[in-house]
Every structure is written in structure tokens, then in C-alpha cells.
mmCIF file of C-alpha atoms in Angstrom:
data_model
loop_
_atom_site.group_PDB
_atom_site.id
_atom_site.type_symbol
_atom_site.label_atom_id
_atom_site.label_comp_id
_atom_site.label_asym_id
_atom_site.label_seq_id
_atom_site.Cartn_x
_atom_site.Cartn_y
_atom_site.Cartn_z
ATOM 1 C CA MET A 18 -19.876 40.144 -13.098
ATOM 2 C CA ASP A 19 -17.812 43.008 -11.681
ATOM 3 C CA TRP A 20 -15.103 42.049 -9.181
ATOM 4 C CA LYS A 21 -16.731 44.188 -6.472
ATOM 5 C CA LEU A 22 -20.014 42.278 -6.758
ATOM 6 C CA LYS A 23 -18.113 38.991 -6.642
ATOM 7 C CA PHE A 24 -16.225 40.128 -3.550
ATOM 8 C CA ILE A 25 -19.438 41.181 -1.748
ATOM 9 C CA LEU A 26 -21.134 37.884 -2.670
ATOM 10 C CA LEU A 27 -18.195 35.875 -1.325
ATOM 11 C CA ILE A 28 -18.154 37.961 1.870
ATOM 12 C CA PHE A 29 -21.796 37.082 2.529
ATOM 13 C CA LEU A 30 -21.082 33.465 1.602
ATOM 14 C CA SER A 31 -18.270 33.292 4.167
ATOM 15 C CA VAL A 32 -20.453 34.455 7.098
ATOM 16 C CA PRO A 33 -21.628 30.911 8.041
ATOM 17 C CA ALA A 34 -18.014 29.728 8.182
ATOM 18 C CA PHE A 35 -17.188 32.279 10.883
ATOM 19 C CA ALA A 36 -20.538 32.766 12.631
ATOM 20 C CA GLY A 37 -21.708 29.152 12.380
ATOM 21 C CA TYR A 38 -25.235 30.244 11.482
ATOM 22 C CA PRO A 39 -27.277 28.705 9.878
ATOM 23 C CA VAL A 40 -24.948 25.692 9.531
ATOM 24 C CA VAL A 41 -25.373 24.755 13.205
ATOM 25 C CA LEU A 42 -29.144 24.438 12.744
ATOM 26 C CA PHE A 43 -28.600 21.283 10.660
ATOM 27 C CA ASP A 44 -26.374 19.384 13.087
ATOM 28 C CA SER A 45 -27.722 15.911 12.322
ATOM 29 C CA GLU A 46 -24.853 13.688 11.223
ATOM 30 C CA LEU A 47 -24.765 12.262 7.726
ATOM 31 C CA ILE A 48 -21.920 10.057 8.939
ATOM 32 C CA SER A 49 -19.884 10.353 12.104
ATOM 33 C CA GLY A 50 -18.029 13.672 11.877
ATOM 34 C CA LEU A 51 -19.992 15.137 8.934
ATOM 35 C CA THR A 52 -23.209 17.050 9.556
ATOM 36 C CA TYR A 53 -25.862 17.848 6.966
ATOM 37 C CA GLY A 54 -25.235 21.548 7.524
ATOM 38 C CA TRP A 55 -21.534 21.460 6.678
ATOM 39 C CA VAL A 56 -21.977 19.089 3.737
ATOM 40 C CA SER A 57 -24.695 21.323 2.239
ATOM 41 C CA TYR A 58 -22.574 24.422 2.880
ATOM 42 C CA PHE A 59 -19.599 22.699 1.204
ATOM 43 C CA PHE A 60 -21.574 22.022 -2.000
ATOM 44 C CA LEU A 61 -23.048 25.546 -1.990
ATOM 45 C CA VAL A 62 -19.626 27.192 -1.660
ATOM 46 C CA HIS A 63 -18.070 25.121 -4.437
ATOM 47 C CA ALA A 64 -21.035 25.636 -6.769
ATOM 48 C CA ILE A 65 -20.902 29.434 -6.372
ATOM 49 C CA ILE A 66 -17.104 29.582 -6.753
ATOM 50 C CA LEU A 67 -17.345 27.524 -9.948
ATOM 51 C CA SER A 68 -20.173 29.651 -11.358
ATOM 52 C CA ILE A 69 -18.616 33.092 -10.740
ATOM 53 C CA ASN A 70 -14.936 32.309 -11.378
ATOM 54 C CA GLY A 71 -15.006 29.659 -14.084
ATOM 55 C CA ARG A 72 -13.571 26.169 -14.453
ATOM 56 C CA GLN A 73 -9.891 27.082 -14.733
ATOM 57 C CA PHE A 74 -9.867 29.126 -11.531
ATOM 58 C CA TYR A 75 -11.888 26.450 -9.748
ATOM 59 C CA ALA A 76 -9.485 23.713 -10.864
ATOM 60 C CA ASN A 77 -6.507 25.700 -9.571
ATOM 61 C CA VAL A 78 -8.287 26.278 -6.264
ATOM 62 C CA LEU A 79 -8.959 22.555 -5.879
ATOM 63 C CA ALA A 80 -5.302 21.752 -6.546
ATOM 64 C CA VAL A 81 -4.087 24.244 -3.942
ATOM 65 C CA VAL A 82 -6.660 23.054 -1.405
ATOM 66 C CA ALA A 83 -5.535 19.451 -1.907
ATOM 67 C CA LEU A 84 -1.889 20.413 -1.317
ATOM 68 C CA ILE A 85 -2.794 22.246 1.877
ATOM 69 C CA SER A 86 -5.282 19.708 3.235
ATOM 70 C CA MET A 87 -3.430 16.456 2.637
ATOM 71 C CA PRO A 88 -0.555 17.067 5.083
ATOM 72 C CA VAL A 89 -2.931 18.244 7.807
ATOM 73 C CA ILE A 90 -5.494 15.459 7.450
ATOM 74 C CA PHE A 91 -3.439 12.416 6.493
ATOM 75 C CA VAL A 92 -0.274 13.177 8.421
ATOM 76 C CA GLY A 93 -2.320 14.269 11.445
ATOM 77 C CA GLY A 94 -4.397 11.096 11.255
ATOM 78 C CA SER A 95 -1.262 8.971 10.914
ATOM 79 C CA VAL A 96 0.307 10.585 13.974
ATOM 80 C CA SER A 97 -2.887 10.042 15.973
ATOM 81 C CA TYR A 98 -2.987 6.391 14.938
ATOM 82 C CA LEU A 99 0.673 5.961 15.899
ATOM 83 C CA ILE A 100 -0.036 7.469 19.319
ATOM 84 C CA PHE A 101 -2.950 5.036 19.678
ATOM 85 C CA LEU A 102 -0.712 2.075 18.792
ATOM 86 C CA LEU A 103 1.777 3.172 21.437
ATOM 87 C CA GLY A 104 -1.007 3.150 24.006
ATOM 88 C CA LEU A 105 -0.842 6.912 24.645
ATOM 89 C CA GLY A 106 -4.025 7.989 22.897
ATOM 90 C CA TYR A 107 -7.740 7.463 23.397
ATOM 91 C CA GLU A 108 -8.720 3.921 24.271
ATOM 92 C CA SER A 109 -11.514 3.969 21.711
ATOM 93 C CA GLY A 110 -8.961 4.534 18.934
ATOM 94 C CA GLN A 111 -10.266 5.298 15.476
ATOM 95 C CA SER A 112 -13.849 5.827 16.659
ATOM 96 C CA ALA A 113 -12.560 8.775 18.722
ATOM 97 C CA TYR A 114 -10.322 10.653 16.308
ATOM 98 C CA SER A 115 -11.721 9.696 12.873
ATOM 99 C CA PRO A 116 -14.818 11.974 13.217
ATOM 100 C CA HIS A 117 -12.502 14.757 14.363
ATOM 101 C CA TYR A 118 -10.369 14.579 11.210
ATOM 102 C CA LEU A 119 -13.430 14.233 8.987
ATOM 103 C CA SER A 120 -14.779 17.432 10.502
ATOM 104 C CA ILE A 121 -11.446 19.196 9.944
ATOM 105 C CA CYS A 122 -11.362 17.934 6.359
ATOM 106 C CA ILE A 123 -14.820 19.247 5.403
ATOM 107 C CA THR A 124 -14.036 22.554 7.116
ATOM 108 C CA MET A 125 -10.741 23.011 5.251
ATOM 109 C CA LEU A 126 -12.294 21.998 1.925
ATOM 110 C CA THR A 127 -14.928 24.702 2.452
ATOM 111 C CA VAL A 128 -13.069 27.584 4.101
ATOM 112 C CA ILE A 129 -9.813 27.503 2.080
ATOM 113 C CA PRO A 130 -11.563 27.779 -1.336
ATOM 114 C CA LEU A 131 -13.560 30.709 0.057
ATOM 115 C CA ALA A 132 -10.392 32.473 1.215
ATOM 116 C CA LEU A 133 -8.602 31.833 -2.084
ATOM 117 C CA SER A 134 -11.616 33.088 -4.034
ATOM 118 C CA LEU A 135 -11.841 36.268 -1.947
ATOM 119 C CA ILE A 136 -8.207 36.974 -2.764
ATOM 120 C CA GLY A 137 -8.473 35.864 -6.388
ATOM 121 C CA VAL A 138 -11.339 38.171 -7.391
ATOM 122 C CA VAL A 139 -9.530 41.333 -6.250
ATOM 123 C CA PRO A 140 -7.529 42.831 -9.196
ATOM 124 C CA PHE A 141 -4.221 43.296 -7.369
ATOM 125 C CA GLN A 142 -2.326 43.533 -10.666
ATOM 126 C CA ARG A 143 -4.479 46.502 -11.678
ATOM 127 C CA PHE A 144 -3.732 48.222 -8.349
ATOM 128 C CA GLU A 145 -0.002 47.677 -8.845
ATOM 129 C CA HIS A 146 -0.145 49.090 -12.368
ATOM 130 C CA LYS A 147 -1.983 52.214 -11.183
ATOM 131 C CA LEU A 148 0.608 52.862 -8.478
ATOM 132 C CA LEU A 149 3.447 52.529 -10.997
ATOM 133 C CA GLN A 150 1.729 54.932 -13.404
ATOM 134 C CA LYS A 151 1.198 57.760 -10.898
ATOM 135 C CA LYS A 152 2.740 60.949 -12.308
ATOM 136 C CA ALA A 153 2.741 62.787 -8.964
ATOM 137 C CA GLY A 154 5.167 60.303 -7.438
ATOM 138 C CA VAL A 155 4.753 57.611 -4.805
ATOM 139 C CA SER A 156 4.582 58.150 -1.048
ATOM 140 C CA LYS A 157 6.317 55.893 1.495
ATOM 141 C CA LEU A 158 3.031 54.201 2.334
ATOM 142 C CA GLU A 159 2.319 53.590 -1.340
ATOM 143 C CA LYS A 160 5.816 52.161 -1.792
ATOM 144 C CA SER A 161 5.148 49.712 1.020
ATOM 145 C CA MET A 162 1.823 48.817 -0.581
ATOM 146 C CA LEU A 163 3.525 48.408 -3.937
ATOM 147 C CA MET A 164 6.092 46.031 -2.423
ATOM 148 C CA PHE A 165 3.297 43.945 -0.896
ATOM 149 C CA LEU A 166 1.415 43.822 -4.201
ATOM 150 C CA ARG A 167 4.558 42.836 -6.104
ATOM 151 C CA VAL A 168 5.296 39.923 -3.765
ATOM 152 C CA PHE A 169 1.636 38.862 -3.605
ATOM 153 C CA ASN A 170 1.183 38.871 -7.386
ATOM 154 C CA HIS A 171 4.428 36.956 -7.811
ATOM 155 C CA ILE A 172 3.263 34.226 -5.409
ATOM 156 C CA VAL A 173 -0.278 33.930 -6.785
ATOM 157 C CA TYR A 174 0.427 34.220 -10.508
ATOM 158 C CA PHE A 175 3.938 32.734 -10.765
ATOM 159 C CA VAL A 176 5.024 30.613 -7.787
ATOM 160 C CA ILE A 177 1.823 28.611 -7.222
ATOM 161 C CA PRO A 178 1.126 27.850 -10.937
ATOM 162 C CA ASN A 179 4.743 26.767 -11.476
ATOM 163 C CA ILE A 180 4.647 24.462 -8.467
ATOM 164 C CA LEU A 181 1.411 22.874 -9.660
ATOM 165 C CA GLU A 182 2.896 22.421 -13.131
ATOM 166 C CA THR A 183 6.028 20.839 -11.662
ATOM 167 C CA ILE A 184 3.948 18.380 -9.655
ATOM 168 C CA ARG A 185 1.981 17.425 -12.742
ATOM 169 C CA GLU A 186 5.040 16.968 -14.960
ATOM 170 C CA GLU A 187 7.134 15.013 -12.470
ATOM 171 C CA GLY A 188 4.272 12.703 -11.558
ATOM 172 C CA HIS A 189 4.432 13.214 -7.805
ATOM 173 C CA TYR A 190 0.930 11.908 -7.368
ATOM 174 C CA ARG A 191 1.835 8.554 -8.918
ATOM 175 C CA LYS A 192 4.478 8.027 -6.245
ATOM 176 C CA TRP A 193 1.874 8.490 -3.500
ATOM 177 C CA VAL A 194 -0.182 5.543 -4.726
ATOM 178 C CA VAL A 195 0.751 2.312 -3.003
ATOM 179 C CA GLY A 196 2.828 0.298 -5.436
ATOM 180 C CA ASP A 197 2.991 -3.390 -6.206
ATOM 181 C CA VAL A 198 3.126 -5.451 -3.018
ATOM 182 C CA THR A 199 2.812 -8.893 -4.606
ATOM 183 C CA SER A 200 6.339 -9.344 -5.957
ATOM 184 C CA SER A 201 8.149 -9.913 -2.663
ATOM 185 C CA SER A 202 8.643 -13.118 -0.696
ATOM 186 C CA GLU A 203 7.664 -11.441 2.595
ATOM 187 C CA PRO A 204 4.180 -11.985 4.073
ATOM 188 C CA PHE A 205 1.535 -9.921 2.313
ATOM 189 C CA GLY A 206 0.547 -7.996 5.455
ATOM 190 C CA GLU A 207 4.146 -6.903 6.113
ATOM 191 C CA ARG A 208 4.686 -5.965 2.471
ATOM 192 C CA LYS A 209 1.500 -3.896 2.413
ATOM 193 C CA THR A 210 2.384 -2.140 5.674
ATOM 194 C CA TRP A 211 5.896 -1.366 4.423
ATOM 195 C CA ALA A 212 4.543 -0.016 1.124
ATOM 196 C CA ILE A 213 2.063 2.270 2.882
ATOM 197 C CA LYS A 214 4.724 3.571 5.288
ATOM 198 C CA SER A 215 7.152 4.240 2.443
ATOM 199 C CA LYS A 216 4.517 6.191 0.493
ATOM 200 C CA ILE A 217 3.645 8.249 3.571
ATOM 201 C CA LEU A 218 7.334 9.090 4.023
ATOM 202 C CA ILE A 219 7.577 10.058 0.339
ATOM 203 C CA LEU A 220 4.503 12.255 0.734
ATOM 204 C CA ILE A 221 5.973 14.018 3.779
ATOM 205 C CA LYS A 222 9.327 14.494 2.030
ATOM 206 C CA ASP A 223 7.662 15.930 -1.079
ATOM 207 C CA MET A 224 5.541 18.305 1.002
ATOM 208 C CA ILE A 225 8.638 19.580 2.814
ATOM 209 C CA GLN A 226 10.425 20.026 -0.507
ATOM 210 C CA LEU A 227 7.458 21.910 -1.959
ATOM 211 C CA ALA A 228 7.313 24.161 1.097
ATOM 212 C CA VAL A 229 11.023 25.008 0.848
ATOM 213 C CA GLU A 230 10.799 25.620 -2.903
ATOM 214 C CA SER A 231 7.751 27.840 -2.416
ATOM 215 C CA ILE A 232 9.473 29.975 0.215
ATOM 216 C CA CYS A 233 12.655 30.329 -1.856
ATOM 217 C CA ALA A 234 10.745 31.196 -5.037
ATOM 218 C CA SER A 235 8.616 33.741 -3.153
ATOM 219 C CA ILE A 236 11.519 35.732 -1.682
ATOM 220 C CA GLN A 237 14.218 35.430 -4.341
ATOM 221 C CA TYR A 238 13.346 38.716 -6.106
ATOM 222 C CA ILE A 239 12.573 40.786 -3.004
ATOM 223 C CA PRO A 240 16.018 42.543 -2.866
ATOM 224 C CA LEU A 241 15.740 43.491 -6.552
ATOM 225 C CA TRP A 242 12.185 44.783 -6.125
ATOM 226 C CA ALA A 243 13.179 46.745 -3.018
ATOM 227 C CA ILE A 244 15.882 48.600 -4.997
ATOM 228 C CA GLU A 245 13.526 49.173 -7.928
ATOM 229 C CA ILE A 246 10.690 50.527 -5.774
ATOM 230 C CA SER A 247 13.006 52.713 -3.664
ATOM 231 C CA GLN A 248 14.177 54.446 -6.861
ATOM 232 C CA LEU A 249 10.652 55.542 -7.785
ATOM 233 C CA PRO A 250 10.157 59.329 -7.525
ATOM 234 C CA ASP A 251 8.826 60.508 -4.184
ATOM 235 C CA LYS A 252 5.408 62.078 -4.069
ATOM 236 C CA LYS A 253 5.562 65.792 -4.831
ATOM 237 C CA ARG A 254 4.945 68.147 -1.959
ATOM 238 C CA ASN A 255 2.199 70.710 -2.109
ATOM 239 C CA LYS A 256 2.896 74.297 -3.075
ATOM 240 C CA GLY A 257 2.889 75.591 0.516
ATOM 241 C CA GLU A 258 5.669 73.188 1.548
ATOM 242 C CA ASN A 259 7.727 74.032 -1.528
ATOM 243 C CA TYR A 260 7.313 77.781 -0.887
ATOM 244 C CA ALA A 261 8.384 77.443 2.764
ATOM 245 C CA GLU A 262 11.375 75.383 1.722
ATOM 246 C CA ASP A 263 12.413 78.024 -0.840
ATOM 247 C CA ILE A 264 12.167 80.825 1.762
ATOM 248 C CA GLY A 265 14.216 78.865 4.283
ATOM 249 C CA SER A 266 16.960 78.306 1.730
#
């Protein structure tokens, strides 16, 4: 399928996420916080993304979505629970904020893959190559566009895959699983609570480290690219401008 057809299909598929129709028509709750409309829309979006982009692209999208969603959902839920324990939150506790975070979770797991797919189907590398191969030179606007494409392609095709590979090789996910809590002499409840808190802190620390590494890796080549792009030949003027310039000289 041509990338333009894919892009148009994904645009139509994203309309319910922004307009709410027809998802709002099926507002009966499967469980508290999850409606039949959003759950059905979730499965439809993921099925279409998998079918038009393939398994490898879909797997990468799922990995990125997990990295984005986990801090928002789990850290946000932990903060809400802490506020409840301090007596500053809703009196109903989990029954009040759990549906809220479930709704946010299903929304993020639906909308973020759509956004990533819309970006992924557009051949930005081809656009960059065409700009670099222009024989008539490059205008200032095209140089700005070229700089954007260079940074974007670097993030999508270099930074994100390397980060995912680093996470896989270093076994970050294994550290997030609650470890053995049976080998200590402390009461089991205290040991379990301590283990969960330590894993949450490790998760937050790793997310901060990943964010810093992503930012640094994304901007490290920008000065070099700026010099390279600025040295490209300017777009040639038309004959009338050249003639007027020759007369004036």
C-alpha cells in the first residue's frame, strides 16, 4: 500500500479520538473506567496498525507506547494513592481515582500508536534526500525544513531504536519486577512494601535517565548539521534578478 493511502486511512481512523464520535455512543462500562466504545476502538486501531505497517513496526510502537505510558499511569496513580494516605485526596480513595487512570491508560494506548503511525508512514528520509539532491540550490525555507528533517530522522531511526536496544540488553525490565521478599527477618508486609517502593524508585530513576539520554542524543549533532546545511548552495535567482544585478554593478 502506498504511503499516501496509509496516511489517509490513519487520518480517518484518528477522527473518533478527537471528535469522540462514534465512540461516545457505546458508553456502557465494561469495567469501571473502561467503556465498550473505547475498548473496541483500541482493538480496531491496533489491528489496522499491525495490518498496514507490519509486525516489526508494530512491536516498536508498542515498546515506545509502554515507555511513555508507564510513568504517567503508574507514577500518577502512586502519587494519587500517597495523597489519599495523607488524607488530602478523595475520601472514597481508589474507587475515585482508579477509573480515572484506567481511562487515561486506554486513551494513551490508543492515541499514541495512532500518532506514531501517522508519523512513521510519511517517508521523511526520501524528502530529505530530494532536498539534498536539488541542483538549483536550496532556499532558506528549504534549509530550515532540511534541518527539521535531519533532526527528526535522527530521533526516529537512531535515538529511539538505540534506547530500546539498550533497555533490552541491560535488563531494565527485570529490575522493575518486585524481587525476593522472603529472605529477610522483617515482617512480610513491611518487606513487600519496601520492595515495591524500591522498585518504583528504580523505575522513576531509569525513566529520568532515559529522558536525559534521549535529549542529549537528539541534540548532540545539531551544531554539525547546522554548519553542513548552511554551506549548501543557495537557490539560484531567476534571470531577471541576475540581469538587474549585473546592470547595477
